[in-house]
Tab-separated table of C-alpha atoms in Angstrom:
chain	number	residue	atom	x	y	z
O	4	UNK	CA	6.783	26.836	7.364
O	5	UNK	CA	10.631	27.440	5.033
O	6	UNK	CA	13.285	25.239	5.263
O	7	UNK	CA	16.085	25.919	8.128
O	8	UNK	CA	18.519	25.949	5.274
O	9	UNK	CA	17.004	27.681	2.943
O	10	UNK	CA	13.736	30.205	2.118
O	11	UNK	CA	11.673	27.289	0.297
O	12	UNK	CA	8.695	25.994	1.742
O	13	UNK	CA	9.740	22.982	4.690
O	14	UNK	CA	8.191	19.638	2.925
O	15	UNK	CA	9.815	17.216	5.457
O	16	UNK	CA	10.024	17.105	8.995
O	17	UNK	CA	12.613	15.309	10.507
O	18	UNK	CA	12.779	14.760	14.249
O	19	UNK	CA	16.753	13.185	15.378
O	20	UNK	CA	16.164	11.391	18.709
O	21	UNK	CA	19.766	12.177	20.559
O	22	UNK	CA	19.075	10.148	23.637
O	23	UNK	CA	17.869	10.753	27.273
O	24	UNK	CA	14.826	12.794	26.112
O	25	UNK	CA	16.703	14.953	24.374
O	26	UNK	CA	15.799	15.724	20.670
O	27	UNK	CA	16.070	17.732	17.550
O	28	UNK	CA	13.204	18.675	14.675
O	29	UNK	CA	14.460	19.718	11.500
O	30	UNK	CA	12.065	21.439	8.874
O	31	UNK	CA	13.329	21.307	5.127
O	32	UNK	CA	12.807	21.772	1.926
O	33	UNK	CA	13.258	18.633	-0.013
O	34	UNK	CA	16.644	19.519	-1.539
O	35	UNK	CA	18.056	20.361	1.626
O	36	UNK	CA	16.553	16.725	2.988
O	37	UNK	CA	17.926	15.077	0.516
O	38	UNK	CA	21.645	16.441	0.874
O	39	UNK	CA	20.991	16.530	4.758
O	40	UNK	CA	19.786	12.511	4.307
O	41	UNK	CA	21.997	11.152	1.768
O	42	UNK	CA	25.145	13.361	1.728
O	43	UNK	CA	27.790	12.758	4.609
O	44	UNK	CA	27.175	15.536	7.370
O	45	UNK	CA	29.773	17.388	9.101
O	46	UNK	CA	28.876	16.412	12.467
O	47	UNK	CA	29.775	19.226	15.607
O	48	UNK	CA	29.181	16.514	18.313
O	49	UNK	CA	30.667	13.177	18.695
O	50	UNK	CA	30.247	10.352	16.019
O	51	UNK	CA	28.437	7.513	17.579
O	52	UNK	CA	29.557	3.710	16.210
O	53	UNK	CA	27.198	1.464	14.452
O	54	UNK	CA	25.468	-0.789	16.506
O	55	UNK	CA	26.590	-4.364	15.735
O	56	UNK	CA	24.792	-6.692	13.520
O	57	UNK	CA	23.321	-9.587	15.604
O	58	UNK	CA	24.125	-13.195	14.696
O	59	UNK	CA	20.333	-13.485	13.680
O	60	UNK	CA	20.301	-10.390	11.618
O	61	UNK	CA	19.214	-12.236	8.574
O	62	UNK	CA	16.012	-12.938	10.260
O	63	UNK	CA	12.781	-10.976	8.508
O	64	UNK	CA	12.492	-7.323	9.900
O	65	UNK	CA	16.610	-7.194	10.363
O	66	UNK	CA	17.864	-4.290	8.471
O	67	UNK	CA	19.843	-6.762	6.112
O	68	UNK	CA	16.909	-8.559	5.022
O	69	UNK	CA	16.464	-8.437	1.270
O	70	UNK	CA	14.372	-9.550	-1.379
O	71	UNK	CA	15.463	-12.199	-3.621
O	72	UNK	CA	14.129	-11.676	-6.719
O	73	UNK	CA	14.944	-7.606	-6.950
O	74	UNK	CA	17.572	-7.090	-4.021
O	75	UNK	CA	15.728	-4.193	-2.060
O	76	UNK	CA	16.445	-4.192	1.155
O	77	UNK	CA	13.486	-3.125	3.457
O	78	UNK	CA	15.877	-0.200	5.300
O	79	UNK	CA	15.823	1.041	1.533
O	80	UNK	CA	11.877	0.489	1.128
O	81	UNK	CA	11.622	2.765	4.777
O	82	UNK	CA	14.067	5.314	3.114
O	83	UNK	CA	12.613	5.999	-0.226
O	84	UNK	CA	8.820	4.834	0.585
O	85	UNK	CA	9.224	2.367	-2.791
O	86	UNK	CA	9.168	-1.254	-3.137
O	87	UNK	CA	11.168	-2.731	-6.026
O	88	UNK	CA	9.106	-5.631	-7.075
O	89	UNK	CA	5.403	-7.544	-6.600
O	90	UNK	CA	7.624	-10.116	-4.559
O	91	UNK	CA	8.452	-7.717	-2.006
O	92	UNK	CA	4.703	-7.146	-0.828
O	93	UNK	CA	5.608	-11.092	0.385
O	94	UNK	CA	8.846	-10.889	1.080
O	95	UNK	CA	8.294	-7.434	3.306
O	96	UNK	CA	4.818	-8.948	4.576
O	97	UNK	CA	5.601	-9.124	8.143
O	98	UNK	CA	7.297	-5.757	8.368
O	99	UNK	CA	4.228	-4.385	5.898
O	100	UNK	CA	1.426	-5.665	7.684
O	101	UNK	CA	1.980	-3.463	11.133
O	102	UNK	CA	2.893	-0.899	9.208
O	103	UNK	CA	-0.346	-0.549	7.160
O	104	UNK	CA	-1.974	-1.134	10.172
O	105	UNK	CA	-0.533	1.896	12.079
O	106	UNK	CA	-1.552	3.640	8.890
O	107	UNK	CA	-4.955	2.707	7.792
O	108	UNK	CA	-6.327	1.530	11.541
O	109	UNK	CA	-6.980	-2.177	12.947
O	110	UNK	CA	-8.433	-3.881	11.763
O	111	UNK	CA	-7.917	-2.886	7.785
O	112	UNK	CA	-11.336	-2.852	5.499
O	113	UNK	CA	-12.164	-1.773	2.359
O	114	UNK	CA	-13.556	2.009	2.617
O	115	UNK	CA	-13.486	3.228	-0.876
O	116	UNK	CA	-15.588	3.273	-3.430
O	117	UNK	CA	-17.183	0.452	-4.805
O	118	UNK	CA	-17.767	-0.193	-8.845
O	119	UNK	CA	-21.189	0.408	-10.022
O	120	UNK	CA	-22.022	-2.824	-11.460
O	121	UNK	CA	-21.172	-4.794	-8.355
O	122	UNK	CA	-23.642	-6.918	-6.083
O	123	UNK	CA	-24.835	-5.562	-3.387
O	124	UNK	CA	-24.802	-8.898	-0.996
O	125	UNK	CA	-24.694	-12.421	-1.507
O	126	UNK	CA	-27.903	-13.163	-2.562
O	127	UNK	CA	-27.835	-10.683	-5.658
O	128	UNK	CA	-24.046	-12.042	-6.266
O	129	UNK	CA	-25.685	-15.484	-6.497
O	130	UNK	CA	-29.055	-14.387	-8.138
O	131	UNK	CA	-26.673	-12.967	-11.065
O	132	UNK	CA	-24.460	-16.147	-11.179
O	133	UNK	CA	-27.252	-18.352	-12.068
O	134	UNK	CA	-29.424	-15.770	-14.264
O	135	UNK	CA	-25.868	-15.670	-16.723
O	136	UNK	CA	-25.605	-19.331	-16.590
O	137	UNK	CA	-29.165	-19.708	-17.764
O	138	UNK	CA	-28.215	-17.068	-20.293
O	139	UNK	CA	-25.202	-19.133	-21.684
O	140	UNK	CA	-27.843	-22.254	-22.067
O	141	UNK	CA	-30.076	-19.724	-23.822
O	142	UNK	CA	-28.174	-17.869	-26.286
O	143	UNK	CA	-26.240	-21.900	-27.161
O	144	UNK	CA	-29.954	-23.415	-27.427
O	145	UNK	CA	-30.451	-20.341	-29.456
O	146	UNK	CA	-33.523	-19.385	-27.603
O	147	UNK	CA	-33.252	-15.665	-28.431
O	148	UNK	CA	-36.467	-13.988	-26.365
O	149	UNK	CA	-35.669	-16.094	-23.611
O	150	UNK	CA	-31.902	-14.664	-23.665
O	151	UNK	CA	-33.060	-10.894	-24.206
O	152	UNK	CA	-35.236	-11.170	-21.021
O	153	UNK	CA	-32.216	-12.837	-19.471
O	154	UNK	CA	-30.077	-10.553	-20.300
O	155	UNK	CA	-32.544	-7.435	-19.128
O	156	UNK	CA	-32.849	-8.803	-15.900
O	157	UNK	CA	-29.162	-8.994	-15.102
O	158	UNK	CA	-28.572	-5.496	-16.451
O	159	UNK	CA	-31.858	-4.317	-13.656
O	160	UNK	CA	-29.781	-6.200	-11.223
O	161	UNK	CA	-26.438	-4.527	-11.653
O	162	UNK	CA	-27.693	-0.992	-11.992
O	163	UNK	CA	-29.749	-1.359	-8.687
């Protein structure tokens, strides 16, 4: 699909809500998005006011809610898709959470891949805990065989 403004391929898709079912999808290129999204717009129908802030605006998921430690405010995060700090994964959380949920599905689990050398369940997790500590005695006692078999048998445990 090209961009409405111009002949480059349409990245975003932008759909303005103008009230009582009425509606309006844009398809642009990201240039044009970004001067259509950032840049003031010359505006054929009536401006509408801003709504006013509500005495509990400051309250997490109001639009003025910001982080402390880098000053995002989560309006920006839903603008430019970017966090600015680790904090804001806690300070965002409840905003975040839903979000990720819309996204990945309810309730959210692990799908990828897992590394090679991890346990399969519990009872190989703990099988491997105690073979390494009986290693460590080994290797400090200096009991050298006895840490080489050790030390096979973990390795046939990780690959399997």
């Amino acid at each position: 699909m090209k961009c409405q403004k111009c002949t480059k391929a349409a990245t975003l898709h932008i759909t303005e809500i103008l009230g009582d079912d009425r509606f309006e999808e844009l398809h642009l290129c990201e240039d044009c998005a970004q001067k259509y999204l950032y840049e003031p717009q010359k505006s054929s129908g009536p401006k509408l006011p801003p709504l006013p802030l509500s005495d509990d605006a400051e309250e997490i998921g109001a639009p003025g809610h910001e982080c402390p430690v880098c000053g995002i405010k989560f309006v920006e995060f839903r603008n430019s898709g970017r966090l600015g700090c680790p904090n804001d994964y806690q300070e965002f959380r409840d905003e975040l959470v839903p979000l990720l949920e819309n996204i990945h599905g309810d309730p959210p689990r692990h799908n990828g891949k897992v590394p090679h050398r991890h346990p399969r369940n519990k009872q190989t997790q703990g099988e491997l805990t105690h073979l390494r500590e009986k290693l460590r005695l080994a290797v400090n006692s200096e009991a050298y065989e006895e840490a080489a078999r050790l030390r096979d048998r973990i390795r046939k445990l990780e690959e399997s």
